[in-house]
GROMACS .gro file of C-alpha atoms in nm:
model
  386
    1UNK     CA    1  -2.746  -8.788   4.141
    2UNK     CA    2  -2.829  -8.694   4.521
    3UNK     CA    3  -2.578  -8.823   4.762
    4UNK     CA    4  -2.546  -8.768   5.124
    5UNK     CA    5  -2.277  -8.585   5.309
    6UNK     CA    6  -2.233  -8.646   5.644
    7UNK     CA    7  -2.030  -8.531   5.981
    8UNK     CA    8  -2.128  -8.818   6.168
    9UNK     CA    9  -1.954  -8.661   6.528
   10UNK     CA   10  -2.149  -8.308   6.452
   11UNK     CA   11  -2.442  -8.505   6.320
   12UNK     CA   12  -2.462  -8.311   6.051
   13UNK     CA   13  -2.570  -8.461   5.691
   14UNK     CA   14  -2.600  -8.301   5.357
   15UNK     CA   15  -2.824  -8.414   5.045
   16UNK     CA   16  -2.606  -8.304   4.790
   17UNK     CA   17  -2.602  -8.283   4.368
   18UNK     CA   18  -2.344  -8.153   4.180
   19UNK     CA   19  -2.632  -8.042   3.912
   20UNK     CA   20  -2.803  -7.712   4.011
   21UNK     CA   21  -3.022  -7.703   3.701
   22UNK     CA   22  -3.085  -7.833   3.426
   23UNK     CA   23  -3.078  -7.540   3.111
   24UNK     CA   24  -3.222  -7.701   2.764
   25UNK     CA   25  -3.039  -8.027   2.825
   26UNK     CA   26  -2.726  -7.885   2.971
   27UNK     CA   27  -2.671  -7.932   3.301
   28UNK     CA   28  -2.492  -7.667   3.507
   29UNK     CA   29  -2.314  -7.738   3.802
   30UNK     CA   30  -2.262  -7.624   4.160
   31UNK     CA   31  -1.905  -7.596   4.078
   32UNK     CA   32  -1.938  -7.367   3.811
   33UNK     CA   33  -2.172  -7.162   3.967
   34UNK     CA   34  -1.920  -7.079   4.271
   35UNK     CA   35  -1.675  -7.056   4.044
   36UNK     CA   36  -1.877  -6.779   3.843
   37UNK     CA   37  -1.949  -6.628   4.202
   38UNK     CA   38  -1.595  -6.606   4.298
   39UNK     CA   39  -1.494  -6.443   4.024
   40UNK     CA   40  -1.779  -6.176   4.002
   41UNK     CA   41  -1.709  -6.075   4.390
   42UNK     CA   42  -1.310  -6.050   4.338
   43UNK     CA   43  -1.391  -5.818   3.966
   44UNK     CA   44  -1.548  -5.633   4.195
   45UNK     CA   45  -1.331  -5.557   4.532
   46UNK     CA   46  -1.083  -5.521   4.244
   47UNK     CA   47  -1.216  -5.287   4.009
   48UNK     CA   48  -1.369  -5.099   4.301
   49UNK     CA   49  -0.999  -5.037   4.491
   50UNK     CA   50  -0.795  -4.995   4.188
   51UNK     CA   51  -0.745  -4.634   4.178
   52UNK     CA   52  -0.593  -4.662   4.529
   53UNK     CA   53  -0.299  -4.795   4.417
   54UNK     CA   54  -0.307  -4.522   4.174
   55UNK     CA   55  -0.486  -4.724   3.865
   56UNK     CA   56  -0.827  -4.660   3.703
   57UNK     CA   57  -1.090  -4.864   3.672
   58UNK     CA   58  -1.092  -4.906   3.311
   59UNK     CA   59  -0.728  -4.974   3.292
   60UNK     CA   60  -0.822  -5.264   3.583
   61UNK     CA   61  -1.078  -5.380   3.407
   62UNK     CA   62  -0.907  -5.452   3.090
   63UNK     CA   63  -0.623  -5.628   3.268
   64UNK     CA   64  -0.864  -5.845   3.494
   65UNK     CA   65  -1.016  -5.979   3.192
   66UNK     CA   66  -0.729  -6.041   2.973
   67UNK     CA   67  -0.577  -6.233   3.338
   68UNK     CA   68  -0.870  -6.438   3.338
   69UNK     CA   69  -0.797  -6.586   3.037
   70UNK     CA   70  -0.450  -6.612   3.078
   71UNK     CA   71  -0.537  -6.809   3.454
   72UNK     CA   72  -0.801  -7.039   3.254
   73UNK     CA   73  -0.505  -7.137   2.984
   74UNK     CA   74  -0.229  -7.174   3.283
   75UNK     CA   75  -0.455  -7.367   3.476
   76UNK     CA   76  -0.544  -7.610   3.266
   77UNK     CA   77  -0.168  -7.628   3.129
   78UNK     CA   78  -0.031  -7.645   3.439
   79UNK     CA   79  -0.294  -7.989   3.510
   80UNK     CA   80  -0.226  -8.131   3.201
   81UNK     CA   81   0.165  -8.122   3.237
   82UNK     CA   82   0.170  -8.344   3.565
   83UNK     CA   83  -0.130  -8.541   3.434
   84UNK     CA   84   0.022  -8.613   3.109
   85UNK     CA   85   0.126  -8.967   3.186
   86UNK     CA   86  -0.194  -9.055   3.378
   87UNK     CA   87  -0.488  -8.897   3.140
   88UNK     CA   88  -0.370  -8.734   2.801
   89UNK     CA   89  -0.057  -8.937   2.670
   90UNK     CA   90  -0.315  -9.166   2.519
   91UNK     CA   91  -0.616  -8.945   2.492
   92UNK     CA   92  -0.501  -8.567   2.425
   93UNK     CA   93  -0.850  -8.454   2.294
   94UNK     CA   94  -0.961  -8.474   2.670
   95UNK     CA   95  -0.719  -8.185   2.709
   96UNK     CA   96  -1.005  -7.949   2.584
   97UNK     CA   97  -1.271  -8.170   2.786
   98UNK     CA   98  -1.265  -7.899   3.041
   99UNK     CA   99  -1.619  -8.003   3.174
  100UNK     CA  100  -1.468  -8.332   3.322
  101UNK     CA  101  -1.237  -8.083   3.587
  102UNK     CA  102  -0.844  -8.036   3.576
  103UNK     CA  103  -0.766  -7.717   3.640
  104UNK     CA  104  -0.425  -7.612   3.887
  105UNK     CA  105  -0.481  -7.303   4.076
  106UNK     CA  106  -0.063  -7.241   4.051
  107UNK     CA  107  -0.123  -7.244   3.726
  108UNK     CA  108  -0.404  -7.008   3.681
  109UNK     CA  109  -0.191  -6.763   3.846
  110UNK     CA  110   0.077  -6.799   3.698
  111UNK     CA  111  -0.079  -6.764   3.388
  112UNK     CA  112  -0.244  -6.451   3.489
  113UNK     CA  113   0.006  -6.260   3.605
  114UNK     CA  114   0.220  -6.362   3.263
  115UNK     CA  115  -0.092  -6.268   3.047
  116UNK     CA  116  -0.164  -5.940   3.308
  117UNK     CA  117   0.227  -5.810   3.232
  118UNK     CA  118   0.160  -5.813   2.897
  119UNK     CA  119  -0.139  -5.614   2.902
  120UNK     CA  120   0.018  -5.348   3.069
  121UNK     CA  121   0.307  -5.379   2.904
  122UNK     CA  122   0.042  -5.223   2.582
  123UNK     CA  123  -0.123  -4.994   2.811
  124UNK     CA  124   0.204  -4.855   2.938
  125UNK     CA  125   0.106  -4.902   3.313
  126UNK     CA  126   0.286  -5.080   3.571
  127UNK     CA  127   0.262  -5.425   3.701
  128UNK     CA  128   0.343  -5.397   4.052
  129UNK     CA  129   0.048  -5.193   4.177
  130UNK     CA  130  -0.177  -5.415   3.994
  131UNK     CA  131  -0.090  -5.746   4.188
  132UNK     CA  132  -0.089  -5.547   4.462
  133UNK     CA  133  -0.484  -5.585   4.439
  134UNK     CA  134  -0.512  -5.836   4.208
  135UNK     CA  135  -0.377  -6.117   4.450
  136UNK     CA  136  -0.568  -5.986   4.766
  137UNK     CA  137  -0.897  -6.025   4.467
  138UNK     CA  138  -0.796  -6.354   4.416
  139UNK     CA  139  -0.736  -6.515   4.744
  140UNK     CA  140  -1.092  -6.395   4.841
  141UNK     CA  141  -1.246  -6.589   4.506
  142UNK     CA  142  -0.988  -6.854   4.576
  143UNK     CA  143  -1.159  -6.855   4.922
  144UNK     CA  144  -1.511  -6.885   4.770
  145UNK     CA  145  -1.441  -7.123   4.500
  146UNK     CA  146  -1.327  -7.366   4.723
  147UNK     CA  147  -1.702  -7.462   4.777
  148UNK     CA  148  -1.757  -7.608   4.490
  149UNK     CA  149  -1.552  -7.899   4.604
  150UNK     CA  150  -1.781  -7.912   4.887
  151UNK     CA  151  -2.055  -7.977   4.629
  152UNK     CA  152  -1.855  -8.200   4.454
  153UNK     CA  153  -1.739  -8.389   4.754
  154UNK     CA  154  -1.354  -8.381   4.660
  155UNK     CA  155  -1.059  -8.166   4.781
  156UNK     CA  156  -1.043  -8.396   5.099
  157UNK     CA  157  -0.788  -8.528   5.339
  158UNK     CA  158  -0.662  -8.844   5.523
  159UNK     CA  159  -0.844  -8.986   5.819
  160UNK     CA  160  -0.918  -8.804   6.119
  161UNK     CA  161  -1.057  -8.823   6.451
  162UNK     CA  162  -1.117  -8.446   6.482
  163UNK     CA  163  -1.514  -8.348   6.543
  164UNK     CA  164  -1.559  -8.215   6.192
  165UNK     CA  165  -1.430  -8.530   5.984
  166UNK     CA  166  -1.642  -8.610   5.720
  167UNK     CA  167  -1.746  -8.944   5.487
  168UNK     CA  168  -1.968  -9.013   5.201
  169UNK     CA  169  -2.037  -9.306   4.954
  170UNK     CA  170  -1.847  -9.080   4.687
  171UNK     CA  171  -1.549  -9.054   4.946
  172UNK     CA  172  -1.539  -9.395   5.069
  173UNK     CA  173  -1.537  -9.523   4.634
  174UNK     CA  174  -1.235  -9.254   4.548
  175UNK     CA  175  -1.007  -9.429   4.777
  176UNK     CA  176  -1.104  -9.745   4.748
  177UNK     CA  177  -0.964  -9.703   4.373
  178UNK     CA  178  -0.614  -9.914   4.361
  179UNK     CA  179  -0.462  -9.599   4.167
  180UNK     CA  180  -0.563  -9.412   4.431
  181UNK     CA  181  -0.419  -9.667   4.734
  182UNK     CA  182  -0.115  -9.708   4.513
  183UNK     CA  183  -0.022  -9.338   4.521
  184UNK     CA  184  -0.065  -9.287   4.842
  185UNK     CA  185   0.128  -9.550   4.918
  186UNK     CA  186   0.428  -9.412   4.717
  187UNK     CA  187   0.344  -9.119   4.938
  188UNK     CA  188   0.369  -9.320   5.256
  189UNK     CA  189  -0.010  -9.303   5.326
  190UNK     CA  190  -0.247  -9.525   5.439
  191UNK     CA  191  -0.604  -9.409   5.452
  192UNK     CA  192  -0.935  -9.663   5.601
  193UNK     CA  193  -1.263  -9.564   5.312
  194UNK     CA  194  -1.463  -9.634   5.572
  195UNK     CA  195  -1.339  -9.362   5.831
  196UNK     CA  196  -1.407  -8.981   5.852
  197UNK     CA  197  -1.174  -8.791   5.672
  198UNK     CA  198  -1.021  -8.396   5.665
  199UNK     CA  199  -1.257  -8.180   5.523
  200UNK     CA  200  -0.927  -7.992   5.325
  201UNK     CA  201  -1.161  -7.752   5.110
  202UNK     CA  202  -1.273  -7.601   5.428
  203UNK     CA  203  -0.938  -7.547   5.575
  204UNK     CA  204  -0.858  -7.357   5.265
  205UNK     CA  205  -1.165  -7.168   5.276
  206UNK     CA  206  -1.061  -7.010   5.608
  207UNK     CA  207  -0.715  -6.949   5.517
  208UNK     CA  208  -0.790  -6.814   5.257
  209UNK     CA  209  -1.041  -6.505   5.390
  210UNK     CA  210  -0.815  -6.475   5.712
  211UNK     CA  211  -0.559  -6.406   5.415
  212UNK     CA  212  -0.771  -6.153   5.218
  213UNK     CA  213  -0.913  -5.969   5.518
  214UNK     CA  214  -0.529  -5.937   5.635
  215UNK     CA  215  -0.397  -5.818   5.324
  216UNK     CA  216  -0.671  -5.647   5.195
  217UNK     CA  217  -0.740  -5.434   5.507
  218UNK     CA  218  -0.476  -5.435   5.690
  219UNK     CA  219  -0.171  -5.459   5.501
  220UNK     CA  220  -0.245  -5.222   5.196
  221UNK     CA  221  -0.352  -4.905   5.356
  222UNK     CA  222  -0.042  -4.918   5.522
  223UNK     CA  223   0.242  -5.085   5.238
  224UNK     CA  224   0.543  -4.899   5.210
  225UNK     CA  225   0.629  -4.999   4.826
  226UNK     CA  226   0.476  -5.163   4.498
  227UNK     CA  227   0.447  -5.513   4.522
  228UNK     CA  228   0.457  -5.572   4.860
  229UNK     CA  229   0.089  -5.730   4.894
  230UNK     CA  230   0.150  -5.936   4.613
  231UNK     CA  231   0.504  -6.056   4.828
  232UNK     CA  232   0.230  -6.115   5.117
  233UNK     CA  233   0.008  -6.334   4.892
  234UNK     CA  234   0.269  -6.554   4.809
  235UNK     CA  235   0.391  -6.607   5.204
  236UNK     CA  236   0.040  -6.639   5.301
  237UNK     CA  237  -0.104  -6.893   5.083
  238UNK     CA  238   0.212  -7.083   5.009
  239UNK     CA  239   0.237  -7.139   5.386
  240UNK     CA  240  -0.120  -7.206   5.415
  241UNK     CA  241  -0.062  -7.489   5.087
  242UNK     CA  242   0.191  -7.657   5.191
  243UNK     CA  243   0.038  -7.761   5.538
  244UNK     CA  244  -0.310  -7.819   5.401
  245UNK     CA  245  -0.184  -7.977   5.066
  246UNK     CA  246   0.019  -8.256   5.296
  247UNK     CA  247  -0.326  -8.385   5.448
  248UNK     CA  248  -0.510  -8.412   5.091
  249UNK     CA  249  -0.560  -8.737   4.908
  250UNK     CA  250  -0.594  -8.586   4.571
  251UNK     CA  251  -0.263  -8.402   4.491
  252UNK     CA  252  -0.115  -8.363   4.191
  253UNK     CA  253   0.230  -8.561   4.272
  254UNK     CA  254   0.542  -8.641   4.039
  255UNK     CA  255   0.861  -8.865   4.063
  256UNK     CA  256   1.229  -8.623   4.186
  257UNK     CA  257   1.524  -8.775   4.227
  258UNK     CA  258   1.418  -8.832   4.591
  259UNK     CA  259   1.097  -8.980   4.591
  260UNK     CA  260   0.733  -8.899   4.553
  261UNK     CA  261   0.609  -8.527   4.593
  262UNK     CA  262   0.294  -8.345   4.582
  263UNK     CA  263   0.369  -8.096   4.343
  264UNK     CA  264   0.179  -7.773   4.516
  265UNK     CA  265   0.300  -7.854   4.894
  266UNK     CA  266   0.645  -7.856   4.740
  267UNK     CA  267   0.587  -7.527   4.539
  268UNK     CA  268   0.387  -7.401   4.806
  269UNK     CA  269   0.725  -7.426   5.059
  270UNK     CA  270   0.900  -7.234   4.794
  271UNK     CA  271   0.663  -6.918   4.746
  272UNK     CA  272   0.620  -6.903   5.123
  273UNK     CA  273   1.016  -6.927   5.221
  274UNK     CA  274   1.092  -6.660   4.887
  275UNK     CA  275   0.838  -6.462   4.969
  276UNK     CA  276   0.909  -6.372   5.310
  277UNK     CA  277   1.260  -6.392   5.268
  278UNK     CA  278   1.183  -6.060   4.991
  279UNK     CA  279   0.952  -5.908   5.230
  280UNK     CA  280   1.225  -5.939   5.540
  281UNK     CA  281   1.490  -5.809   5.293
  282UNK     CA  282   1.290  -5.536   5.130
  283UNK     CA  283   1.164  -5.413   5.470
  284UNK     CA  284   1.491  -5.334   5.599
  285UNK     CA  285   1.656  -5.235   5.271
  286UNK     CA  286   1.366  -4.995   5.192
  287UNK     CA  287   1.356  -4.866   5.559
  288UNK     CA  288   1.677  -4.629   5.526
  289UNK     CA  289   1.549  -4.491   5.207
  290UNK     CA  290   1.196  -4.339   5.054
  291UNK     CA  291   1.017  -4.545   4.767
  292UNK     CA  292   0.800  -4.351   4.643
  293UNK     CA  293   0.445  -4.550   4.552
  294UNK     CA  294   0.281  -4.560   4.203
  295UNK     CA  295  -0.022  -4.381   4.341
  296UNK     CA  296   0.138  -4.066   4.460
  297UNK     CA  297   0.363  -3.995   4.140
  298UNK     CA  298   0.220  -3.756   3.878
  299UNK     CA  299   0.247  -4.025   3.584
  300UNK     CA  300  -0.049  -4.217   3.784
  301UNK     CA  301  -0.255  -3.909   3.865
  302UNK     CA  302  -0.242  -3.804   3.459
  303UNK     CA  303  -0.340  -4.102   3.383
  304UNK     CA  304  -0.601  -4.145   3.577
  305UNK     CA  305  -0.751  -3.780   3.489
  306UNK     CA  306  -0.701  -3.878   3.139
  307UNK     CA  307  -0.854  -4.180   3.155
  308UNK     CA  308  -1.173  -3.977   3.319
  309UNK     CA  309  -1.147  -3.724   3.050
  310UNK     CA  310  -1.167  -3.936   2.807
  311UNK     CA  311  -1.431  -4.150   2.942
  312UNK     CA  312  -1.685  -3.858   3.017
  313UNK     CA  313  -1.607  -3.728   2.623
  314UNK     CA  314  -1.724  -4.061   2.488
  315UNK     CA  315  -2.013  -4.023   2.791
  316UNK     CA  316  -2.091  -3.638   2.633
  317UNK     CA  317  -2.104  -3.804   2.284
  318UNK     CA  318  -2.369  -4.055   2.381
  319UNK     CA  319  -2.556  -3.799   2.528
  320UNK     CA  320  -2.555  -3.591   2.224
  321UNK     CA  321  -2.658  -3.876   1.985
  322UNK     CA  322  -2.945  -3.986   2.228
  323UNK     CA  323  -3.008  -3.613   2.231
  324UNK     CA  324  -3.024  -3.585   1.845
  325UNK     CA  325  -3.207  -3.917   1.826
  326UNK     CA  326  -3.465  -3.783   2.049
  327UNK     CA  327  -3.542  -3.487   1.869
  328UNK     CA  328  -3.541  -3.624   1.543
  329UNK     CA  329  -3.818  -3.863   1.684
  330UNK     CA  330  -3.995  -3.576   1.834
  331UNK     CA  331  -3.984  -3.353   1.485
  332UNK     CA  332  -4.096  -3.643   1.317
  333UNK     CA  333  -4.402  -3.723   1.510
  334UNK     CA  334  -4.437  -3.345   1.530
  335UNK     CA  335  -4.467  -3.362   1.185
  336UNK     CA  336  -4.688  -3.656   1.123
  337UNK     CA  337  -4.952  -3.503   1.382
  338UNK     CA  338  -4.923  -3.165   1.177
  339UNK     CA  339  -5.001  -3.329   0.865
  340UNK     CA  340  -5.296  -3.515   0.981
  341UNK     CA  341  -5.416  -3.167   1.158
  342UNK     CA  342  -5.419  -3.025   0.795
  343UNK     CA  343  -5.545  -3.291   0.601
  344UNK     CA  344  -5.850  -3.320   0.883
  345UNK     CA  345  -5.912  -2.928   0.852
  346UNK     CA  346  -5.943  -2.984   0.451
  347UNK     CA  347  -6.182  -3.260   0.554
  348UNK     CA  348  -6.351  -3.019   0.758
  349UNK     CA  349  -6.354  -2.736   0.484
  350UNK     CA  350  -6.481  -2.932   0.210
  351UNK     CA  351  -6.777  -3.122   0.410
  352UNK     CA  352  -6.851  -2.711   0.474
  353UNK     CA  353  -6.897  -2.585   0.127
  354UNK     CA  354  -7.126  -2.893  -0.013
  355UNK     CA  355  -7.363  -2.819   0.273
  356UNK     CA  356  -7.335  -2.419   0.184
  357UNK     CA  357  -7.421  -2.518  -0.160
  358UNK     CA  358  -7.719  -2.724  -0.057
  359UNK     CA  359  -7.872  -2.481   0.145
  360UNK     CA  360  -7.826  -2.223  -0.140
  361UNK     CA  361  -8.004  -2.449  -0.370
  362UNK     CA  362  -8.283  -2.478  -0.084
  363UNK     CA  363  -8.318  -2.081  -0.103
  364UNK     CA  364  -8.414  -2.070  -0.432
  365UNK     CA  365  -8.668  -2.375  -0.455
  366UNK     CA  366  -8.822  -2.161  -0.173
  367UNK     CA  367  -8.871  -1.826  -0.366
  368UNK     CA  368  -9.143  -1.918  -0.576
  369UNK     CA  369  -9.426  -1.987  -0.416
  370UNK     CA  370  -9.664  -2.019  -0.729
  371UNK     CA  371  -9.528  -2.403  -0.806
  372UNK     CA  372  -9.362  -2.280  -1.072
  373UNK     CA  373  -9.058  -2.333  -1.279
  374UNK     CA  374  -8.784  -2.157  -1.084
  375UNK     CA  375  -8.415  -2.017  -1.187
  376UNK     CA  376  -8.211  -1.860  -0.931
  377UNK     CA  377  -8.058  -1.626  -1.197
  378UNK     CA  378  -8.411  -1.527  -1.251
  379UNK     CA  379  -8.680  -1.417  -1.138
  380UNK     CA  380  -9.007  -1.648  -1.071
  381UNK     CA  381  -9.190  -1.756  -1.414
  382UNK     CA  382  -9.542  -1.771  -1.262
  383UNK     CA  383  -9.794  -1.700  -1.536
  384UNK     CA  384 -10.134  -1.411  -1.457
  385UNK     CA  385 -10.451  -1.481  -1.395
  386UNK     CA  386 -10.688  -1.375  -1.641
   0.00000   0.00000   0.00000
């Protein structure tokens, strides 16, 4: 169903569905298509800059796909642990209903990075250098997924008075529900349905890129030891979460000993304080001695020309069995067209002799010019005239 969007101080409006099309009865959605999109351009920057921290592609490759499963199982985990009360206690079927939404992005990485360790654990390659590129990867699909809640009008904040505040009819219901008002009560929130509200998704979309341009191309050409992007990731976007979390309407919250919290603005103050706590520290400690990087030892480089040795053998070996395939095709239609050649010239050869013998025949009708009887293995039988 179409619904509009609007910015009513921009005067901006938006006719928006969460279905993009419609596929034999299955409808596919704007969120899943970003979400598809986000992870396609992050494979990419990270298969594509993997051997500059000293891993190959194929080695990348295998770990990015095992982490994606391991971030689709954490996510969803992670979701279903601090919804438990609220949405599965009583229905835990709907924990596989993953087409109604519920997935934690602190989850999903968690989950990958467990799932990721173990991978190279069994490929005997190191973790480190792998986040290091990994994490810059996904802030940038982090960054584009986050307009999918644009599609699906969610992801949004309190009430503002701030040019790009926005409101809907799908906004204005979601807070008008009374578990909604109740827990952001407990939160000490009051928000008016009827008023413009933060457009959160979008803060996060810009905090994230500023993030992944920063640590992508700025911080990793120059990074002193394994793991210290992955250190920056964690500063950056739990800084960046627990600010932007505080304004949303829709967090994930659960009872401490002190109150209400949102769950990822509290876990978002932790990464950000541990992380650059462990950068501060590690800067300093590492200064007064040499750590030598993954990428410039001799274990990466023989892996890496390994891995390309091995990969162009299995590349000579399809060559040779397209080879072989081709010129087996080639003798055997060599061979059918020879065959029909020599069956055509026997053809030929016997439509040859029954004419030869026909004309032969002809020759000896024609020798005897008397009207008599004629043999051609004697001579003419014509009787004398008396």
């Amino acid at each position: 169903m179409t619904q509009v969007l609007q910015f009513p101080k921009l005067g901006w409006e938006f006719n928006l569905n969460r279905v993009a099309f419609n596929i034999a009865g299955i409808d596919v959605y704007w969120y899943g298509i970003t979400f598809a999109l986000a992870f396609v351009v992050g494979l990419i920057y990270f298969i594509r800059r993997a051997e500059r921290v000293g891993i190959h592609s194929d080695d990348a490759l295998d770990a990015a796909l095992w982490a994606v499963v391991g971030g689709v199982i954490g996510a969803r985990a992670y979701f279903v642990i601090f919804q438990w009360e609220a949405l599965y206690k009583d229905n835990p079927w709907k924990i596989f209903a993953f087409r109604e939404g519920g997935l934690a992005i602190y989850g999903g990485v968690i989950g990958a990075i467990l799932l990721g360790y173990i991978v190279t654990r069994i490929k005997k390659i190191p973790l480190l250098p792998l986040l290091d590129i990994g994490l810059p990867a996904l802030l940038m699909g982090q960054a584009i997924g986050r307009w999918g809640n644009f599609f699906n009008m969610e992801a949004f904040g309190t009430n503002t008075n701030l040019p790009w505040g926005m409101t809907s009819k799908t906004i204005a219901a979601y807070l008008q529900r009374p578990d909604v008002i109740a827990q952001l009560e407990k939160l000490g929130q009051t928000v008016d349905p009827n008023m413009p509200v933060h457009p959160t998704f979008f803060y996060e979309f810009v905090w994230n890129l500023i993030g992944f341009l920063i640590l992508a191309y700025v911080f990793t050409p120059r990074r002193k030891y394994d793991g210290e992007i992955a250190l920056g990731y964690l500063a950056w976007y739990g800084l960046g979460r627990m600010f932007i979390e505080g304004l949303r309407t829709d967090s994930l919250v659960t009872e401490m000993p002190w109150g209400m919290i949102r769950v990822s603005q509290y876990l978002g103050g932790i990464l950000f304080v541990g992380g650059t706590v462990a950068l501060v520290y590690l800067h300093f400690v590492l200064k007064k001695k040499e750590y030598p990087l993954y990428v410039t030892t001799d274990k990466s480089k023989q892996r890496i020309e390994f891995k390309k040795s091995q990969m162009q053998n299995k590349q000579d070996k399809h060559n040779k069995r397209t080879a072989s395939t081709v010129r087996n095709t080639t003798d055997a239609v060599g061979t059918a067209l020879l065959v029909d050649n020599i069956n055509d010239k026997i053809i030929l050869t016997e439509d040859t002799d029954t004419d030869d013998n026909a004309d032969d025949s002809s020759d000896c009708d024609n020798d005897c010019d008397c009207g008599g009887d004629c043999d051609c293995d004697s001579d003419c039988d014509c009787g004398s005239d008396d």
